[in-house]
Tab-separated table of C-alpha atoms and ligand atoms in Angstrom:
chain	number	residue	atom	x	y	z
A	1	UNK	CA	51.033	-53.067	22.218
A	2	UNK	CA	51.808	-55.768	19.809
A	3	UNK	CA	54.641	-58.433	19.481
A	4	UNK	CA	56.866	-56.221	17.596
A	5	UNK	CA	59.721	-55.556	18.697
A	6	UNK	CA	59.951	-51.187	18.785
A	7	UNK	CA	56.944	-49.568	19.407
A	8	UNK	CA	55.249	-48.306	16.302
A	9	UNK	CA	54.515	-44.220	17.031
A	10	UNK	CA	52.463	-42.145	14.693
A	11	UNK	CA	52.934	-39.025	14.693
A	12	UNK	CA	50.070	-36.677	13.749
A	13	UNK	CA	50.694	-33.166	13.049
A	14	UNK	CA	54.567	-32.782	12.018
A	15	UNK	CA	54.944	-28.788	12.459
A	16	UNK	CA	57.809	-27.267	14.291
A	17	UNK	CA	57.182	-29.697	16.813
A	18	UNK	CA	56.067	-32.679	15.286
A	19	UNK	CA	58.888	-32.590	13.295
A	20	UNK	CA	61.023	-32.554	16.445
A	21	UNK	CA	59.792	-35.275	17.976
A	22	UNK	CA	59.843	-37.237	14.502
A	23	UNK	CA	63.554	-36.240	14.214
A	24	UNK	CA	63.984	-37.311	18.041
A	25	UNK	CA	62.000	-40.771	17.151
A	26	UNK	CA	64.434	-41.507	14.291
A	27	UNK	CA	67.557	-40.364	15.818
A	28	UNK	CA	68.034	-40.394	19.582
A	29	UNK	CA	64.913	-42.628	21.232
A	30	UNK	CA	65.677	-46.325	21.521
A	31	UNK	CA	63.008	-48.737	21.581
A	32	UNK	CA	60.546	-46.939	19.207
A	33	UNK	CA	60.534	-46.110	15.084
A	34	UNK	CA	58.163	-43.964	13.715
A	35	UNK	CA	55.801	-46.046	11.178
A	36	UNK	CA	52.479	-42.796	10.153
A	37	UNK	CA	53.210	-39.658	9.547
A	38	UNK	CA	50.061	-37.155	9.159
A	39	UNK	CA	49.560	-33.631	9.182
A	40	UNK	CA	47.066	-31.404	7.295
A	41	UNK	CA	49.260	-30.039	4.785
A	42	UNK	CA	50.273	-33.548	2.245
A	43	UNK	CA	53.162	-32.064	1.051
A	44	UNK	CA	55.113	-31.304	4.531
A	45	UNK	CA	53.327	-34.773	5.251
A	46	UNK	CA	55.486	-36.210	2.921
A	47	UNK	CA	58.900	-34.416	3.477
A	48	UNK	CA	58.632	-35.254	6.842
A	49	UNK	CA	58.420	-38.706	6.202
A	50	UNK	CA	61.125	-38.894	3.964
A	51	UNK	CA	63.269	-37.935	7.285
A	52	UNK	CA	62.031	-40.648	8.633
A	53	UNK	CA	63.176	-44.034	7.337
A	54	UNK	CA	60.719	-46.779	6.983
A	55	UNK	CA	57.601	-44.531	7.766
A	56	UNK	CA	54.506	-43.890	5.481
A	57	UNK	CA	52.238	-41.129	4.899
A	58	UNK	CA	48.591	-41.615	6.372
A	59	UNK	CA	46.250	-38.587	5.159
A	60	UNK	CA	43.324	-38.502	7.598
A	61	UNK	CA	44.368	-38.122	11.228
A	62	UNK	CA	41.906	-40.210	12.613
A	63	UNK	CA	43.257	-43.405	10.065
A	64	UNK	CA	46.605	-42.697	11.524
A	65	UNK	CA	45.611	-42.634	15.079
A	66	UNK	CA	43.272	-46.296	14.442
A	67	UNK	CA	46.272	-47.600	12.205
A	68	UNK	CA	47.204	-51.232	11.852
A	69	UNK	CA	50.867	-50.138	12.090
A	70	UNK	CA	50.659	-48.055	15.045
A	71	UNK	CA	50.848	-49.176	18.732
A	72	UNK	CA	51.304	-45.193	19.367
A	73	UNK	CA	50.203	-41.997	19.076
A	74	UNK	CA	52.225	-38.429	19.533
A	75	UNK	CA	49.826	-35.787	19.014
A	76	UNK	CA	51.353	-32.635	17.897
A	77	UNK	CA	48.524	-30.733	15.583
A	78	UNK	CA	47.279	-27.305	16.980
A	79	UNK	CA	45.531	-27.113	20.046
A	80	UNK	CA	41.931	-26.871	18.898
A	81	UNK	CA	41.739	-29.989	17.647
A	82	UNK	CA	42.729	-31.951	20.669
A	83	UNK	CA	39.686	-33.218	22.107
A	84	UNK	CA	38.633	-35.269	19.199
A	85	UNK	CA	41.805	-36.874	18.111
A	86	UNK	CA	42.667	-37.350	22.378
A	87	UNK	CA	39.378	-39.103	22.758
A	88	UNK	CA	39.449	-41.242	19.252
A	89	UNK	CA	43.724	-42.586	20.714
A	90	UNK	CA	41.281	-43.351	23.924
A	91	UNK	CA	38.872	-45.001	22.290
A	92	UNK	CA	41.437	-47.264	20.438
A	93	UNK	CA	43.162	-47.839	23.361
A	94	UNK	CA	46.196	-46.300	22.704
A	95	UNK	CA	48.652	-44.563	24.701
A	96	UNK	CA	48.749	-40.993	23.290
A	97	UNK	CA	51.625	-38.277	23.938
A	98	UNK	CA	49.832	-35.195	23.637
A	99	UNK	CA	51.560	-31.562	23.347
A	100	UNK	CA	50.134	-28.963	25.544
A	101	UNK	CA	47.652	-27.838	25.866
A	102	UNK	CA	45.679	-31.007	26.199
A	103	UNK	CA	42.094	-28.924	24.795
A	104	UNK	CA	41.733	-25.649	24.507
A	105	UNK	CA	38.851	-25.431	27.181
A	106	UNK	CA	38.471	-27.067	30.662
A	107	UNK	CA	34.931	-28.681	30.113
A	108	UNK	CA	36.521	-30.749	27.368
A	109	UNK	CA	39.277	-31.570	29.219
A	110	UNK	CA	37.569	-32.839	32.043
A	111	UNK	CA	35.668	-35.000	29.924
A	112	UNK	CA	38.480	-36.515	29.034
A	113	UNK	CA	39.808	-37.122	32.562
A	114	UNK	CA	36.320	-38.903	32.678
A	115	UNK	CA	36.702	-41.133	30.302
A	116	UNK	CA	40.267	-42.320	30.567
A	117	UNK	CA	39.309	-42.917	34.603
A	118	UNK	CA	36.667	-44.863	33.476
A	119	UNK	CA	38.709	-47.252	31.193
A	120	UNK	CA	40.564	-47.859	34.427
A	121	UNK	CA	44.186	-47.433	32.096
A	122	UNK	CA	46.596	-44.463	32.153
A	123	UNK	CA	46.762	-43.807	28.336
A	124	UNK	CA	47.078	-40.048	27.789
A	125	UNK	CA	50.132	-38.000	28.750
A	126	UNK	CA	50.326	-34.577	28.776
A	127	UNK	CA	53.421	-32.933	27.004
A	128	UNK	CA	54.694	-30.456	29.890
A	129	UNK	CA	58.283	-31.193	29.293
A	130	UNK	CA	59.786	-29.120	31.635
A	131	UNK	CA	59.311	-31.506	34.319
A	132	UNK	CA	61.902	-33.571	32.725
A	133	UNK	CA	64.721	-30.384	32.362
A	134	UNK	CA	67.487	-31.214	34.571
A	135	UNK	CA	67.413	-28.334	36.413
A	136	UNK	CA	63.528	-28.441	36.903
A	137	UNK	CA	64.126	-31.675	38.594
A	138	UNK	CA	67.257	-30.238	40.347
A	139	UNK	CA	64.669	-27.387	41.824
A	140	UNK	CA	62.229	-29.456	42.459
A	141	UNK	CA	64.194	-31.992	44.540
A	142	UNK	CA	65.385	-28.753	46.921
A	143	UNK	CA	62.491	-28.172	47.450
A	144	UNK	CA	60.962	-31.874	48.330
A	145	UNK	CA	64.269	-31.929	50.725
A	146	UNK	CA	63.393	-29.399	52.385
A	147	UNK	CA	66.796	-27.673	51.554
A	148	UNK	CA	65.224	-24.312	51.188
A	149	UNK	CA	62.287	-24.863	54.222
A	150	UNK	CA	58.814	-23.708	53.246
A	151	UNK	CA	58.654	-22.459	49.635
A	152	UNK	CA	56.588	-18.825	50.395
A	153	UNK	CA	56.661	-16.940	46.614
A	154	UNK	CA	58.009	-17.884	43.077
A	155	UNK	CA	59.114	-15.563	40.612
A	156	UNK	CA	58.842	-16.748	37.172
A	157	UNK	CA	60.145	-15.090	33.751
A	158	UNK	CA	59.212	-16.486	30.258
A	159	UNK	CA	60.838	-14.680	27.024
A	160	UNK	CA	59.883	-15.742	23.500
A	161	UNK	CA	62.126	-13.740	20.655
A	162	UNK	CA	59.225	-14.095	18.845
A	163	UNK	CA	55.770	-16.316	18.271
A	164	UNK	CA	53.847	-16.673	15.047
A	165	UNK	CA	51.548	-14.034	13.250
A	166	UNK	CA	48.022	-15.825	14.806
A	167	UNK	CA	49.369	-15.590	18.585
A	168	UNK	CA	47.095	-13.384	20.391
A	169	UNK	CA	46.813	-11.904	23.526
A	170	UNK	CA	44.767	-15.419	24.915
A	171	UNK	CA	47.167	-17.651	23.541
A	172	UNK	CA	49.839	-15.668	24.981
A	173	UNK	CA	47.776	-17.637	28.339
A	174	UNK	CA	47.073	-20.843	27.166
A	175	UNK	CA	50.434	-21.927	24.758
A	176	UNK	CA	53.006	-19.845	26.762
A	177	UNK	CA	51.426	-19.029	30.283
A	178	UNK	CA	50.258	-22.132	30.247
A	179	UNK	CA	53.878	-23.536	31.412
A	180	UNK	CA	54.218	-21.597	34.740
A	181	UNK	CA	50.665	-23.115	35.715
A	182	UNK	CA	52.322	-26.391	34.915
A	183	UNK	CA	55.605	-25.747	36.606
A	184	UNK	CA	54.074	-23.636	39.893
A	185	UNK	CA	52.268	-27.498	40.456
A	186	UNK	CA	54.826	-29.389	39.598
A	187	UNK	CA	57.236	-27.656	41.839
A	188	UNK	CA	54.817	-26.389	44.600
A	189	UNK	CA	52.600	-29.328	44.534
A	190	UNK	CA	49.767	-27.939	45.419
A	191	UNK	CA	46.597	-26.515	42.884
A	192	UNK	CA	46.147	-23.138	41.613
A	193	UNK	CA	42.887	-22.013	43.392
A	194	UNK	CA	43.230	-18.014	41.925
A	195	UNK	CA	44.881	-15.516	38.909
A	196	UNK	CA	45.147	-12.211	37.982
A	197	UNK	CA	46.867	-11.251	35.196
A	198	UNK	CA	47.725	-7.309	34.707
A	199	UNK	CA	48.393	-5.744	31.633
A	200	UNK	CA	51.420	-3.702	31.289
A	201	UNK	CA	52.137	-1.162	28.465
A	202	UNK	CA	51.817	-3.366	25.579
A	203	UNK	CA	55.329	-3.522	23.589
A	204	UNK	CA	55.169	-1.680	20.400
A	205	UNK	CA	56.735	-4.191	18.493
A	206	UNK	CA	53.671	-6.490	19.456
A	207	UNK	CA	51.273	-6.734	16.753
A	208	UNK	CA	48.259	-4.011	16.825
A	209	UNK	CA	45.757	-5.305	19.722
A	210	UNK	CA	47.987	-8.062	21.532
A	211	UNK	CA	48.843	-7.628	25.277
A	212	UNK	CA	52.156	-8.391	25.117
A	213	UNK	CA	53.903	-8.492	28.360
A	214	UNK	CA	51.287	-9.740	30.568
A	215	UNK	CA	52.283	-10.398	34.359
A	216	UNK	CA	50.305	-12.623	36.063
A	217	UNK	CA	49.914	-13.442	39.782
A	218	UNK	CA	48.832	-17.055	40.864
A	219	UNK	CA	47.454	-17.848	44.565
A	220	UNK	CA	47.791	-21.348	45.877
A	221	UNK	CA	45.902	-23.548	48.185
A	222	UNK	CA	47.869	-23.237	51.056
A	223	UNK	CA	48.187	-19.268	50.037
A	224	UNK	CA	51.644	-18.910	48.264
A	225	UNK	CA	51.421	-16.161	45.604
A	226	UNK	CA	53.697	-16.684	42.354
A	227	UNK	CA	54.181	-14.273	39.982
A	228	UNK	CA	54.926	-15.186	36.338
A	229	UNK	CA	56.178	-12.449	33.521
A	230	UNK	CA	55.218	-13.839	29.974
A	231	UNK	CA	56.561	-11.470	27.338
A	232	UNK	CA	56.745	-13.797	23.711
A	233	UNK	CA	57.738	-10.720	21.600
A	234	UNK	CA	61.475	-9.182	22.932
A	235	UNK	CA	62.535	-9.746	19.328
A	236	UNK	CA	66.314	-11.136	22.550
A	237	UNK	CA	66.259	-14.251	23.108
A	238	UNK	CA	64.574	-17.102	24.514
A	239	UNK	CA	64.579	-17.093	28.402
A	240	UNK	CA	62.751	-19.524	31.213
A	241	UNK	CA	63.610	-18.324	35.067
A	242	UNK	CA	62.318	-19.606	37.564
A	243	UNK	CA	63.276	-18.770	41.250
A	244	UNK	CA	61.726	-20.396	44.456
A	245	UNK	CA	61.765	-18.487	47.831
A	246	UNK	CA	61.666	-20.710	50.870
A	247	UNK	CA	61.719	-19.526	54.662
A	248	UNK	CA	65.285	-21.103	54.095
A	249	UNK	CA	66.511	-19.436	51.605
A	250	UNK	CA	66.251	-19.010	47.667
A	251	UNK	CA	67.231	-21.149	44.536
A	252	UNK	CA	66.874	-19.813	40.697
A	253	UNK	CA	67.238	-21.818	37.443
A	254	UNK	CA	67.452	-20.340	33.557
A	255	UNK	CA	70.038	-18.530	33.853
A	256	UNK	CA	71.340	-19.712	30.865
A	257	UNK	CA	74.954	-19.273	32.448
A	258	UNK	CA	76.693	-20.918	29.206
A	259	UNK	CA	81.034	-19.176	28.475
A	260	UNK	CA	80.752	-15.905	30.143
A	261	UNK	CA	83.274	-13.950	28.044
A	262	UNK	CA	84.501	-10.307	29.151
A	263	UNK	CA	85.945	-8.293	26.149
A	264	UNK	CA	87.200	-4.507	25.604
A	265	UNK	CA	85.997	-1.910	25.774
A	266	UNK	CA	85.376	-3.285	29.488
A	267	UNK	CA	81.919	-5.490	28.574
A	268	UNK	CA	81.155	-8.913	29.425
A	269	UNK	CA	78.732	-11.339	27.910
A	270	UNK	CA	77.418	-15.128	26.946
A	271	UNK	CA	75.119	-16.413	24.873
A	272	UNK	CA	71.758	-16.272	25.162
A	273	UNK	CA	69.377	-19.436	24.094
A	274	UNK	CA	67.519	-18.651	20.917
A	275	UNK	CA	64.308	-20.545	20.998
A	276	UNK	CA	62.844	-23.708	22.937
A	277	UNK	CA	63.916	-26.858	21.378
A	278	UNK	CA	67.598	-25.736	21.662
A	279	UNK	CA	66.482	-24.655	25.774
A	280	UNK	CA	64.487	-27.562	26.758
A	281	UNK	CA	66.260	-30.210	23.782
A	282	UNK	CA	67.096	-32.720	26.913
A	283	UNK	CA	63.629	-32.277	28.579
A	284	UNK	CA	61.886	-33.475	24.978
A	285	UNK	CA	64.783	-36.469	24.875
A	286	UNK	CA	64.309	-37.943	28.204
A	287	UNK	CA	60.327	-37.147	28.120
A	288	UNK	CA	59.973	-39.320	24.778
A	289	UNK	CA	62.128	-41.588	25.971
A	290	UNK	CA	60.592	-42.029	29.193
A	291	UNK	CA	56.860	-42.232	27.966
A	292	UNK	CA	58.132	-45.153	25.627
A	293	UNK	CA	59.894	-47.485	28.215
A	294	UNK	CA	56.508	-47.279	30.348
A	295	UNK	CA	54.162	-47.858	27.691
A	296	UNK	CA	57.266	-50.936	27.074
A	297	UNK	CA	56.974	-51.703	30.375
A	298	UNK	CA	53.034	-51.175	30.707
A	299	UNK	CA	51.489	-53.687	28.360
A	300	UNK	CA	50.172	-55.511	31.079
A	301	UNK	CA	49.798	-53.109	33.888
A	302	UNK	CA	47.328	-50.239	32.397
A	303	UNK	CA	49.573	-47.279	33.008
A	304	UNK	CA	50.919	-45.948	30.134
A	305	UNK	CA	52.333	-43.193	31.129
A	306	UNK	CA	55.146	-41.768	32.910
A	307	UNK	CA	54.630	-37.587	33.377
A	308	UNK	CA	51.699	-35.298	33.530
A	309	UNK	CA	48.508	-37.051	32.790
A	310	UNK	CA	45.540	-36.117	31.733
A	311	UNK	CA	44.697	-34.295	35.234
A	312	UNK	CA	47.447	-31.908	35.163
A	313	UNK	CA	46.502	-31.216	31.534
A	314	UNK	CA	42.561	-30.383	32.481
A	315	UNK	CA	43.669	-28.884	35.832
A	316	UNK	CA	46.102	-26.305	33.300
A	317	UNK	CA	43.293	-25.986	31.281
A	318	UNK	CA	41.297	-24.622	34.004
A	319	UNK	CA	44.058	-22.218	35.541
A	320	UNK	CA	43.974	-20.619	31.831
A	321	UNK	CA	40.407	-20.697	31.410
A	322	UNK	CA	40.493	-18.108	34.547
A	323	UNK	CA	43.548	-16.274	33.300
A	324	UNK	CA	41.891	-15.357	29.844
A	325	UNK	CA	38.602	-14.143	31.801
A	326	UNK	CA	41.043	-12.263	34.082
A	327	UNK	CA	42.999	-10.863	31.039
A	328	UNK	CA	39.606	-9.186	30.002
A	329	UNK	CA	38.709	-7.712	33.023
A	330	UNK	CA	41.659	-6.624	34.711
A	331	UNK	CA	40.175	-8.793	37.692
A	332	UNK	CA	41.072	-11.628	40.206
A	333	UNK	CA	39.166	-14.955	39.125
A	334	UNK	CA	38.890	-17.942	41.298
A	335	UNK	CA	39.893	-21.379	39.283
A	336	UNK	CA	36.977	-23.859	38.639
A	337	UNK	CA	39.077	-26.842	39.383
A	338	UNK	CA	36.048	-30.224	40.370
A	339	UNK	CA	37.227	-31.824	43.271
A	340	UNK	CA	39.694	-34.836	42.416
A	341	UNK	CA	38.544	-37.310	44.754
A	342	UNK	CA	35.076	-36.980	43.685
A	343	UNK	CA	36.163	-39.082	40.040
A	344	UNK	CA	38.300	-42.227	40.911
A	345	UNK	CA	40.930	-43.292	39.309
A	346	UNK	CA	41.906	-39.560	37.977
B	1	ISE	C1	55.403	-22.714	22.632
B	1	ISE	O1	54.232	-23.268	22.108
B	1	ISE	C2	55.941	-23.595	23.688
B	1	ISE	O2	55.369	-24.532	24.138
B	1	ISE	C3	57.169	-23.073	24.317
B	1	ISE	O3	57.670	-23.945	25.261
B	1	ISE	C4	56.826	-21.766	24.958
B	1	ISE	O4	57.956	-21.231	25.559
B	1	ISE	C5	56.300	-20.796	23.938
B	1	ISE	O5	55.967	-19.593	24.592
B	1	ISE	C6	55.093	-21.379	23.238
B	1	ISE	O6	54.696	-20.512	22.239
């Protein structure tokens, strides 16, 4: 990081997301300014930017990432183009804040876990924000207290009102499912060694050919079994549940218990959350914030990071890389996870 005083972020890819995170930058994160804005399109480029005072337009992604005026990089374009743009903020050496998923395919994602261990520096950070939602880290410190004993099954829920026109039935694994592989190892702990996803009666508001619910079923190391419903087209609400059964008792979150308000003719009601920047809004703060006070803090110590790395973004990659071949064939499919120890400093 240089001398200056707030860390210089670019910001490449400034879609619904990027454009959060610019807005975020600008509005709520102290510490950090936004100085490159990028994204494929010029024009949204450009309105973007004018959101965001003091920042200029940089056309090629790969210019922005290696910029003079950047110290670094949140990474927001579409998934597919991950591995090249992760690998070039490596190979400048600069701390990147990646959205999930970190590649699209485990091979690639593992290379990256190669590389980065081999720099010996903890540059790339995986964006799985819901490890920073309050009541994620609620949940998760039952659990570590060993408030609810032994956690034996998890039951997870996750509602979209809607996703856009190119979702299909494996993205529905690797942008949405993706999440409950994240939190099941974040809360549990422990890898994902199994899946099998089943295929419900698709809904028939789903586009033509996507499986939309899926349910899928997770296995564990140690042998838990957590079961995850990802529907992203109830046309509701948006909805996250998560429940944890231990051998001493239960805890759920996302319940989105907001006013509760009972009215004639004898019903009773709240509100229910309409999409995931207004659900997880705190989780994004305190993530951004978070990753910039340790890349602040980490100029001299190598880690530049302070969440999922690049580990639990391959080791996601490869729980979906078995859900999609289970999607297919109905079947169970054993993860292809390579054994941590066996590449230091990952
Ligand atoms: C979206 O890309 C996200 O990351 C949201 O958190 C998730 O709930 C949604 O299903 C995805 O499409």
């Amino acid at each position: 990081m240089s001398a200056h005083k707030d860390l210089r972020i670019a910001v490449v890819g400034v879609g619904i997301m990027g454009a959060d995170h610019v807005e975020r930058l600008a509005t709520t994160i102290s510490g950090a300014r936004v100085s490159v804005i990028n994204d494929f399109s010029a024009e949204r480029a450009e309105q973007v930017a004018a959101t965001a005072p003091g920042s200029r337009v940089v056309a090629d992604p790969f210019d922005a990432i290696t910029a003079e005026d950047v110290d670094a990089i949140v990474l927001a374009t579409p998934g597919p183009t991950h591995e090249k743009q992760v690998l070039a903020c490596l190979e400048a050496g600069r701390p990147v804040l990646c959205e999930k998923p970190l590649t699209t395919d485990a091979a690639a994602s593992l290379e990256l876990v190669r590389r980065e261990a081999d720099m010996g520096r903890k540059l790339i950070q995986v964006g799985f924000m819901r490890r920073f939602d309050h009541e994620h880290v609620q949940l998760k410190a039952l659990i570590d207290d060993g408030a609810l004993g032994s956690p034996l099954l998890m039951h997870c829920a996750h509602r979209n009102p809607s996703v856009p026109p190119h979702f299909d039935s494996a993205m529905i694994v690797k942008d949405s499912l993706v999440h409950e592989v994240d939190t099941t190892r974040f809360l549990l702990d422990e890898e994902i060694v199994a899946v099998t996803i089943l295929r419900p009666t698709p809904n028939t508001h789903a586009p033509e050919g996507v499986q939309d619910p899926q349910l899928a079923i997770f296995e564990t190391a140690s042998g838990r079994l957590v079961d995850a419903e990802v529907f992203v087209t109830t046309g509701v609400g948006y909805e996250v549940r998560t429940e944890v059964v231990g051998e001493l008792g239960s805890a759920m979150i996302g319940l989105d218990v907001g006013l509760i308000r009972r009215t004639k003719p004898g019903t009773w009601g709240g509100q229910i959350t309409p999409g995931y920047r207004e659900r997880f809004g705190q989780a994004y703060d305190t993530e951004m914030q978070r990753w910039v006070n340790a890349i602040r803090a980490g100029a001299t110590s190598g880690n530049h990071i302070d969440g999922p790395g690049a580990w639990d973004g391959y080791a996601a990659a490869a729980v979906c890389a078995a859900g999609v071949q289970s999607l297919h064939s109905g079947g169970r499919v054993a993860v292809d996870l390579v054994d941590r120890a066996s590449i230091p400093g990952a």
